[in-house]
PDB file of C-alpha atoms in Angstrom:
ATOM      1  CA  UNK A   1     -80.057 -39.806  76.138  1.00  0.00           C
ATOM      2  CA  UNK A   2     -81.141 -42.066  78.863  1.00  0.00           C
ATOM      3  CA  UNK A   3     -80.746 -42.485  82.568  1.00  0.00           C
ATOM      4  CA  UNK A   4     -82.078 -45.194  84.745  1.00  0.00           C
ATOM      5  CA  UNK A   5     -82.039 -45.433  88.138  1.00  0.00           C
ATOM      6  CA  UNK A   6     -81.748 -48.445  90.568  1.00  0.00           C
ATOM      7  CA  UNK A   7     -80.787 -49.577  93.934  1.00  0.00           C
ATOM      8  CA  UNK A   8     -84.227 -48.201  95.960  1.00  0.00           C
ATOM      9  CA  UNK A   9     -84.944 -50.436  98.654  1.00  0.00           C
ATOM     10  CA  UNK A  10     -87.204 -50.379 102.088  1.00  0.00           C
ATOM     11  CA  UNK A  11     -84.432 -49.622 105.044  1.00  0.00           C
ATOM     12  CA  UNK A  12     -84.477 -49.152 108.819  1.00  0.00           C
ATOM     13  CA  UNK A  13     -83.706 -45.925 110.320  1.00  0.00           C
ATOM     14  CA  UNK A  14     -79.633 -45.528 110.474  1.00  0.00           C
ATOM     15  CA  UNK A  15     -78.983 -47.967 108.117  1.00  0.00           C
ATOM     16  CA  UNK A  16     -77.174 -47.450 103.894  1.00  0.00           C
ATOM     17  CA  UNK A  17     -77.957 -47.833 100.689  1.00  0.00           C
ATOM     18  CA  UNK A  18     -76.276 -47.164  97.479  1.00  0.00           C
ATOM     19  CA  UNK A  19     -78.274 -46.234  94.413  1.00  0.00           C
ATOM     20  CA  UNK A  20     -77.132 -46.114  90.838  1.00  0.00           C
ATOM     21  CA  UNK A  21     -78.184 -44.039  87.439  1.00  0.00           C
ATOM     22  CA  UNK A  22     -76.947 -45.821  84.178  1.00  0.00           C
ATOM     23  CA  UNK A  23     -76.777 -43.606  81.582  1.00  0.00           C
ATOM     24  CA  UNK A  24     -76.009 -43.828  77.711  1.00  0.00           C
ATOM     25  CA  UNK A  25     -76.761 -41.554  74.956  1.00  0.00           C
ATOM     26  CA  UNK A  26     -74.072 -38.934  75.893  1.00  0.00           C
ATOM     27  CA  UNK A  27     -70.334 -37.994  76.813  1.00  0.00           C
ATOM     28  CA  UNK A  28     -70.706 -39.406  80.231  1.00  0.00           C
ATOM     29  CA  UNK A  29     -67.115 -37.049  80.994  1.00  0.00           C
ATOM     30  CA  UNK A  30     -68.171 -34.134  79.415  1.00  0.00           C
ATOM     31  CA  UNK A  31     -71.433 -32.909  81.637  1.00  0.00           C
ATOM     32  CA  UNK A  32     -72.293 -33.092  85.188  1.00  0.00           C
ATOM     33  CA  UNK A  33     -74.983 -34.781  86.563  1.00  0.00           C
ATOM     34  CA  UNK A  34     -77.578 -34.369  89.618  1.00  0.00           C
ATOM     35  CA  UNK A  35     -79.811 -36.248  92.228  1.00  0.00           C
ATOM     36  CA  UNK A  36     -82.864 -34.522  92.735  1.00  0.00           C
ATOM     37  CA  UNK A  37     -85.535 -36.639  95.103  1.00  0.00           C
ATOM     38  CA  UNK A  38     -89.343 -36.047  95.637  1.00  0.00           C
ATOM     39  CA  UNK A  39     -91.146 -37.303  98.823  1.00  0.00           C
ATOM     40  CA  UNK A  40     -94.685 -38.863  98.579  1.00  0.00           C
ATOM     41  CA  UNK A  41     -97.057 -36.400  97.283  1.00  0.00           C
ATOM     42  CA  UNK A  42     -94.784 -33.462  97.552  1.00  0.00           C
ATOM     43  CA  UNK A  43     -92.182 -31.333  95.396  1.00  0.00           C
ATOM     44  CA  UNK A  44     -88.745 -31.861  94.311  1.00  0.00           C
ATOM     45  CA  UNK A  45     -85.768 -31.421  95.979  1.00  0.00           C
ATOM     46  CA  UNK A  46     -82.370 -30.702  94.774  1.00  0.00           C
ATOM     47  CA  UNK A  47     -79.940 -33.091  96.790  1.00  0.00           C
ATOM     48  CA  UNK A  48     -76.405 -32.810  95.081  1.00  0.00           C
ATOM     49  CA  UNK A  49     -74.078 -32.148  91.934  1.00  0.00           C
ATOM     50  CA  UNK A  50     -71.181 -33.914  90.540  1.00  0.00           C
ATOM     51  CA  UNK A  51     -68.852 -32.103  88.014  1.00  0.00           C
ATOM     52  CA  UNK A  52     -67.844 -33.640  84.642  1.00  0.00           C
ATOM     53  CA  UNK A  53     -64.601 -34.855  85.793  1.00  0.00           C
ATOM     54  CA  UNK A  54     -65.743 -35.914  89.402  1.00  0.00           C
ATOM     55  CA  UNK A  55     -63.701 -33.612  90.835  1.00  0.00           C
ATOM     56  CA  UNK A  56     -66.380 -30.957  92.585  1.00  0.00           C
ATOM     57  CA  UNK A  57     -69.513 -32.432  94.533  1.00  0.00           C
ATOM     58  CA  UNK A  58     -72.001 -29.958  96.297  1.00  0.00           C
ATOM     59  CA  UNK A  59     -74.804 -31.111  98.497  1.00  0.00           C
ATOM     60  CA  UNK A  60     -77.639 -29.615 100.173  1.00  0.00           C
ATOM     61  CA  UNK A  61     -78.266 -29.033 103.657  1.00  0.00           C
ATOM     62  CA  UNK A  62     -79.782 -32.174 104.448  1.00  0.00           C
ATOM     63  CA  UNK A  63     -77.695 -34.548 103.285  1.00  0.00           C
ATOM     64  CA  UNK A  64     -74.125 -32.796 103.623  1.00  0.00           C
ATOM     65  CA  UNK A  65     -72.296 -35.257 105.192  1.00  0.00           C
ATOM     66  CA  UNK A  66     -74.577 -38.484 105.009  1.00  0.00           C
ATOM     67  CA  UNK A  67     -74.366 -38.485 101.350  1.00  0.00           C
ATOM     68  CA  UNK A  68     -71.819 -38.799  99.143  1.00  0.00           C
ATOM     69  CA  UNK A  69     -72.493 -38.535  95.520  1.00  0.00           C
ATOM     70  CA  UNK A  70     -69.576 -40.176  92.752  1.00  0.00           C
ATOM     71  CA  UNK A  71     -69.310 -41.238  89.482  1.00  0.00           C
ATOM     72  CA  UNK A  72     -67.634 -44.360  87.214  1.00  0.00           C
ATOM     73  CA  UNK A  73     -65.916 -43.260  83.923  1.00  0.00           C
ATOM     74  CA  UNK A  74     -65.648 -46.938  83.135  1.00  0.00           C
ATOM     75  CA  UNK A  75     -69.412 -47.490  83.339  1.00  0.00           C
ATOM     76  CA  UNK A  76     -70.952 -44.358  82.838  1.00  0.00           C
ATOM     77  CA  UNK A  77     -72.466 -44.907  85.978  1.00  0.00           C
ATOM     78  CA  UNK A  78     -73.443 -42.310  88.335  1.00  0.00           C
ATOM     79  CA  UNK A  79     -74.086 -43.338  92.844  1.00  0.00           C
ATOM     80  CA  UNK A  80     -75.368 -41.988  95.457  1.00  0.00           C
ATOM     81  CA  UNK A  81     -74.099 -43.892  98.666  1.00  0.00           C
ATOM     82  CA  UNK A  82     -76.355 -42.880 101.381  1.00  0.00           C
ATOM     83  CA  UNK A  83     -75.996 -43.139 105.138  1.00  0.00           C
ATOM     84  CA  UNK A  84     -77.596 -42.506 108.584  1.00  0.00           C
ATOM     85  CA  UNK A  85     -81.019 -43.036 106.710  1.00  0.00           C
ATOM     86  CA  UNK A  86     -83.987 -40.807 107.887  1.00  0.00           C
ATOM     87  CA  UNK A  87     -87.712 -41.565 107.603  1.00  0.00           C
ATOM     88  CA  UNK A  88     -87.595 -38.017 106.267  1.00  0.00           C
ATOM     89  CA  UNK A  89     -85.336 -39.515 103.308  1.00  0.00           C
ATOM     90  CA  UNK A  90     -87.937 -41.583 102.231  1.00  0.00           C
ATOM     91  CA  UNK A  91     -88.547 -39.933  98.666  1.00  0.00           C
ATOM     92  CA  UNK A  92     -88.167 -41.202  94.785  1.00  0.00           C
ATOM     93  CA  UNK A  93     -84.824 -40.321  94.043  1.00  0.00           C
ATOM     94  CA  UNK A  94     -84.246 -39.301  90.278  1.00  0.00           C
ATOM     95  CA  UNK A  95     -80.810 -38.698  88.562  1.00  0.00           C
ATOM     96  CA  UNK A  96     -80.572 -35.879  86.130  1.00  0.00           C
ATOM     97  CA  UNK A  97     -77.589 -34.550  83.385  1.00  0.00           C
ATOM     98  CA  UNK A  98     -76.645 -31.141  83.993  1.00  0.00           C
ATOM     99  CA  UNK A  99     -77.186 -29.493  80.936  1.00  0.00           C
ATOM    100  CA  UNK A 100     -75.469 -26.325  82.340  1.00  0.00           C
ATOM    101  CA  UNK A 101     -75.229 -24.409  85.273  1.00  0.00           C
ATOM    102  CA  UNK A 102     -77.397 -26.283  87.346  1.00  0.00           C
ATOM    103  CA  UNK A 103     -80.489 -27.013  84.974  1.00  0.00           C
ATOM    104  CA  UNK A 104     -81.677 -30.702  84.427  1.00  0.00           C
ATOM    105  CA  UNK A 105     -82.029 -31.131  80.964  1.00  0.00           C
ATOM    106  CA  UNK A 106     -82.923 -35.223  80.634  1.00  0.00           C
ATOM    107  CA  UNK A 107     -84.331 -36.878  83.568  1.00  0.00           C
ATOM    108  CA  UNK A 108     -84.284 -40.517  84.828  1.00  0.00           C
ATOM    109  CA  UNK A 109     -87.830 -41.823  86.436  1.00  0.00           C
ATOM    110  CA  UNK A 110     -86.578 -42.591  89.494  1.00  0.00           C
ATOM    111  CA  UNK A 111     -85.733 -45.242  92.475  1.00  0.00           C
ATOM    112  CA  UNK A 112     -88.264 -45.382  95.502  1.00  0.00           C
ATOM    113  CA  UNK A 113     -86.300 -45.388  98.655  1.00  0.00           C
ATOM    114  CA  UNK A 114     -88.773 -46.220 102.420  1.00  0.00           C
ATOM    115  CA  UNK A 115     -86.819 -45.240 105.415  1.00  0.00           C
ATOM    116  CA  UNK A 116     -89.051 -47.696 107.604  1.00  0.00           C
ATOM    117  CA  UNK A 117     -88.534 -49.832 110.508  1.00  0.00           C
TER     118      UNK A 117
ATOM    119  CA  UNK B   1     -80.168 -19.912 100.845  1.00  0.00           C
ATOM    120  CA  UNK B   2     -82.787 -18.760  98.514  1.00  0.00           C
ATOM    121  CA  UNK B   3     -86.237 -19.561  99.144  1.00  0.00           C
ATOM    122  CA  UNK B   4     -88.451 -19.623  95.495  1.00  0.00           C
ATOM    123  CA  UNK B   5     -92.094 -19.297  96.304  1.00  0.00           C
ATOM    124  CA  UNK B   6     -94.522 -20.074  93.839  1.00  0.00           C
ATOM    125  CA  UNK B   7     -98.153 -18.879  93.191  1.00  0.00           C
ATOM    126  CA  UNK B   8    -100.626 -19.552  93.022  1.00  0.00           C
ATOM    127  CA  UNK B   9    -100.899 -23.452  94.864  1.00  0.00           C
ATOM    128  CA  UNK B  10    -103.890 -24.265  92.105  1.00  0.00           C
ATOM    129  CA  UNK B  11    -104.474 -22.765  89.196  1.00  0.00           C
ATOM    130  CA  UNK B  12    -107.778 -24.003  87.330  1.00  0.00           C
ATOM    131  CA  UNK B  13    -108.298 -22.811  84.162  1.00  0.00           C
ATOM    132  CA  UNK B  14    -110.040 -24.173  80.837  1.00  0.00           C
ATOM    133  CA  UNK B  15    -108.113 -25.616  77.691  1.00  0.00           C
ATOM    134  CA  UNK B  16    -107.968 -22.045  75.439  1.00  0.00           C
ATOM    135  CA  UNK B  17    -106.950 -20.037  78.478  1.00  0.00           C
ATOM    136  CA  UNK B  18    -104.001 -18.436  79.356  1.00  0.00           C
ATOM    137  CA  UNK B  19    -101.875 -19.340  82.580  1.00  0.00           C
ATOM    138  CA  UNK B  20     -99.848 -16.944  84.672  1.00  0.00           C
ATOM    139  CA  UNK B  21     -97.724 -18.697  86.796  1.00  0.00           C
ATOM    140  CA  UNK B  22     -95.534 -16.985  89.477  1.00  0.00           C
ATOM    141  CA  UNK B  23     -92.302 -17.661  91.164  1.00  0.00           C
ATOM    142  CA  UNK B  24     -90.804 -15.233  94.181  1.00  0.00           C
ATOM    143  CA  UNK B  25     -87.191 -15.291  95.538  1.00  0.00           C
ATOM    144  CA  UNK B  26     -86.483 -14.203  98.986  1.00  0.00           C
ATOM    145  CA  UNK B  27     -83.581 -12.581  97.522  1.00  0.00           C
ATOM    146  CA  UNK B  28     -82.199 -10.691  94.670  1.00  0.00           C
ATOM    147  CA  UNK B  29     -81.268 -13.791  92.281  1.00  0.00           C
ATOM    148  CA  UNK B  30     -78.360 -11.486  91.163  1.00  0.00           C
ATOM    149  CA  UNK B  31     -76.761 -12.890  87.861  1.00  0.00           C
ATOM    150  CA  UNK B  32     -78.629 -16.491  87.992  1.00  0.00           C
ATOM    151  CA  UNK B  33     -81.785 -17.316  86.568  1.00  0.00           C
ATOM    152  CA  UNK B  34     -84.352 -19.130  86.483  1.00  0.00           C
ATOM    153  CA  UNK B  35     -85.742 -22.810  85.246  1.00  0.00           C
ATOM    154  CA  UNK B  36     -89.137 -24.007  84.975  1.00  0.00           C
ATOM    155  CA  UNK B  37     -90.356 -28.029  84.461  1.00  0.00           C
ATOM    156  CA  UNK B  38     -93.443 -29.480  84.756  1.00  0.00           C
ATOM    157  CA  UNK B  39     -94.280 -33.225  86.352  1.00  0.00           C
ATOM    158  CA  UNK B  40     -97.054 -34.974  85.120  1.00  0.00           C
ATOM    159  CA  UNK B  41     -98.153 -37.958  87.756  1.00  0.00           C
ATOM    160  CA  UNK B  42     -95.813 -41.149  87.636  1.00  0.00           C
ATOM    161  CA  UNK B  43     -93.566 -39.553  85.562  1.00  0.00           C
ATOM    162  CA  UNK B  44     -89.926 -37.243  85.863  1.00  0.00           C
ATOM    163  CA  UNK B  45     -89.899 -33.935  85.697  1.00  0.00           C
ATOM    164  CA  UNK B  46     -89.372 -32.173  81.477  1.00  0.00           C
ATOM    165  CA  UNK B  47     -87.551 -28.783  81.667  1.00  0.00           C
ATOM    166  CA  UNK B  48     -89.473 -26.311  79.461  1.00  0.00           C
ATOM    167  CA  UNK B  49     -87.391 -22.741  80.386  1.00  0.00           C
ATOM    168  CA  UNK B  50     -83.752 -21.959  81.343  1.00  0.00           C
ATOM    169  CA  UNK B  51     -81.818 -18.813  81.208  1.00  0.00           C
ATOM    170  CA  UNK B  52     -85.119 -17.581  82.682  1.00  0.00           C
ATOM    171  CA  UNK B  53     -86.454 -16.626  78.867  1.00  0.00           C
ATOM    172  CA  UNK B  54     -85.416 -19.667  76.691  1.00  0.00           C
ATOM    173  CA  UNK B  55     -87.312 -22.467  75.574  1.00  0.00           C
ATOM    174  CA  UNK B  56     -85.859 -26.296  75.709  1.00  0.00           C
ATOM    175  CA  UNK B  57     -85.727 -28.224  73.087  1.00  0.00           C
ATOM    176  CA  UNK B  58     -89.167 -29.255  71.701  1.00  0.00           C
ATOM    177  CA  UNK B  59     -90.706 -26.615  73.869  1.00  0.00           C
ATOM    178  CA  UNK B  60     -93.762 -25.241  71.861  1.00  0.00           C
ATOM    179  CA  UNK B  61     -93.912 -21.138  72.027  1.00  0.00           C
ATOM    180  CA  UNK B  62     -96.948 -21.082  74.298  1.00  0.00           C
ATOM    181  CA  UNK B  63     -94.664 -20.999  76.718  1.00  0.00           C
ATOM    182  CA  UNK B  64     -92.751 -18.289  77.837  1.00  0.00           C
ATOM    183  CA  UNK B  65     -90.640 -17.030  80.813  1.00  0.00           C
ATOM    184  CA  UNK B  66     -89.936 -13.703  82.281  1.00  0.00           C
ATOM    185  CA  UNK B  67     -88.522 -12.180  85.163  1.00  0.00           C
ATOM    186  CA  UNK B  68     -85.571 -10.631  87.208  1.00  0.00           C
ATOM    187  CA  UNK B  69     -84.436  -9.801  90.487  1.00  0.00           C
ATOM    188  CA  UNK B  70     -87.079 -11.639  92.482  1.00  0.00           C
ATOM    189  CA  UNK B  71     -90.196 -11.649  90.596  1.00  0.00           C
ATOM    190  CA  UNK B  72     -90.458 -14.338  87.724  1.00  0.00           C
ATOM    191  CA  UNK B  73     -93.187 -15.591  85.330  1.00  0.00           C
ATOM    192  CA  UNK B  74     -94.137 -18.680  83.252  1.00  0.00           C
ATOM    193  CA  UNK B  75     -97.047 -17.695  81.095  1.00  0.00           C
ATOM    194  CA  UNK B  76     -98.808 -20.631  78.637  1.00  0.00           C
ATOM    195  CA  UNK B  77    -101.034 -19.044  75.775  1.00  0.00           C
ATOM    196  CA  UNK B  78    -103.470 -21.089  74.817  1.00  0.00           C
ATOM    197  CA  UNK B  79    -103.454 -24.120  77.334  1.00  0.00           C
ATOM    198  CA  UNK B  80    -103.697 -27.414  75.804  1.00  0.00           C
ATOM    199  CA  UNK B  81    -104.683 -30.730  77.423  1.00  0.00           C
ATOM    200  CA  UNK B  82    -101.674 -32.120  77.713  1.00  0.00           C
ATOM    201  CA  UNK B  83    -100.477 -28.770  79.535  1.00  0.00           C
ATOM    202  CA  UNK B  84    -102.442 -29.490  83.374  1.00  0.00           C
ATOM    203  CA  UNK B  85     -99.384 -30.610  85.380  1.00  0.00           C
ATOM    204  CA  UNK B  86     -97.351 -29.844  88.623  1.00  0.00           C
ATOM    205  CA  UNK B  87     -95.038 -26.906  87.305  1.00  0.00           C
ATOM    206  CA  UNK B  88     -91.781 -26.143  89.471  1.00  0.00           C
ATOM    207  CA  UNK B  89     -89.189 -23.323  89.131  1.00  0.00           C
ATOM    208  CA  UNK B  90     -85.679 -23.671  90.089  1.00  0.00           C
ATOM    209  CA  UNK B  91     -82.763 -21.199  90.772  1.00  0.00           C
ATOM    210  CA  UNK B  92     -79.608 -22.268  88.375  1.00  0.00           C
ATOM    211  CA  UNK B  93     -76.730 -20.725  87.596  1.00  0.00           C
ATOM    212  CA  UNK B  94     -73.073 -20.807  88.705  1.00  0.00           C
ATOM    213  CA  UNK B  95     -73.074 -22.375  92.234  1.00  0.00           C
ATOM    214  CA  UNK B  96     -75.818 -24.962  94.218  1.00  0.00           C
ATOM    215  CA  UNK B  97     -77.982 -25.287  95.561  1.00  0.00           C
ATOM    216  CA  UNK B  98     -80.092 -25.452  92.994  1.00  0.00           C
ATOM    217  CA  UNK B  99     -83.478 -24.859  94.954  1.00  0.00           C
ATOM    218  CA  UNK B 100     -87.076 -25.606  93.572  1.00  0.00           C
ATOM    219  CA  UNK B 101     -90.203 -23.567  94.574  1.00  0.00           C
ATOM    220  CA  UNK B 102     -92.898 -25.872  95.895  1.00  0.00           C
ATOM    221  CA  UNK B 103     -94.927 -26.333  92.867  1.00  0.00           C
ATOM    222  CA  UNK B 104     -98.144 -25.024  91.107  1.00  0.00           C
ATOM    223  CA  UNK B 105    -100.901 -27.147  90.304  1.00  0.00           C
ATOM    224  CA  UNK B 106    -102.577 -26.541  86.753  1.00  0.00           C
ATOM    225  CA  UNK B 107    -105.890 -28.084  86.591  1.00  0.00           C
ATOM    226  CA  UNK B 108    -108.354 -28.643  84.086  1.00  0.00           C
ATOM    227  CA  UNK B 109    -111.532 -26.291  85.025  1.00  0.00           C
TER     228      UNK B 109
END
């Protein structure tokens, strides 16, 4: 199983940015998938799920509504489009499978995203 | 939401020893349960326990998770060196979000 993250980037305050998480190694359909991110020197934080099919997406409070979290069948490819852009955004941002009811069972390692001006 | 609080912030303890680590919900958990990983610098996070009790894959039996209601517990027997990392718990189970406790720090004494 692997997952690899791309797409961080430095960014002004209010501005986008899409990241991606390539995976391979697994039934991309068959599990969901997270985004968890970490700011500098501090813990993680659970930022939003995708179900298997794409269907269901759940966020947390912070991002509800700036975020939007989605998935390509044909690439095995999971985003995270992010708008409005904080300085409090500015975290590593890792993707993660779901291997059931929430857990993260294999880990990416991670896109830095700077919410700077 | 849930809050998960862990304790303690440090933990310093010698390779041999045994680590207690704790993890407090603000609420009864109900019928989810609890995950633990640990970080080690520069890298992502490995899940060790889920289900609150089971072991991941690869997990050696040094570790071990307990716990209901509010109160949970990672204990390592018998630390080794490659066991001093950031250790998180997380709630999981049937609906998000899936909130982490703010991390213990196991440190080599």
């Amino acid at each position: 199983v692997q997952l690899v993250e791309s797409g961080g980037a430095v960014v002004q305050p209010g501005r986008s940015l899409r990241l991606s998480c390539a995976t391979s190694g697994f039934t991309f359909n068959f599990f969901g998938l997270h985004w968890v991110r970490q700011a500098p020197g501090k813990g993680l934080e659970w930022v939003a799920v995708i179900s298997p099919d794409g269907d269901k997406k759940d966020y947390s409070d912070a991002v509800r509504g700036r975020f939007t979290i989605s998935k390509d069948k044909s690439k095995d490819t999971l985003y995270l489009q992010m708008k409005s852009l904080r300085p409090e955004d500015t975290a590593v941002y890792f993707c993660a499978k779901d291997g059931g009811g929430g857990i993260g069972d294999f880990w990416g390692q991670g896109t830095l995203v700077t919410v700077s001006s | 939401e849930i809050v998960l609080t862990q304790s303690p912030v440090t933990l310093s303890l010698s390779p041999g020893e045994r680590a207690t680590l704790s993890c407090r919900a603000s609420q009864n958990i109900g019928n989810d349960f609890l995950a633990w990983y640990h970080q080690k610098p520069g890298q992502a996070p490995r899940l060790l326990i889920f289900g609150t009790s089971s072991r991941a894959t690869g997990i050696p039996d040094r570790f071990n998770g307990s716990g209901s209601g509010t109160d949970f517990t990672l204990t390592i027997s018998g630390l080794e060196a490659e066991d001093f990392a950031v250790y998180y718990c997380q709630r999981h189970g049937n609906s998000p979000p899936y909130t982490f406790g703010q991390g213990t720090k196991l440190e080599i004494k």
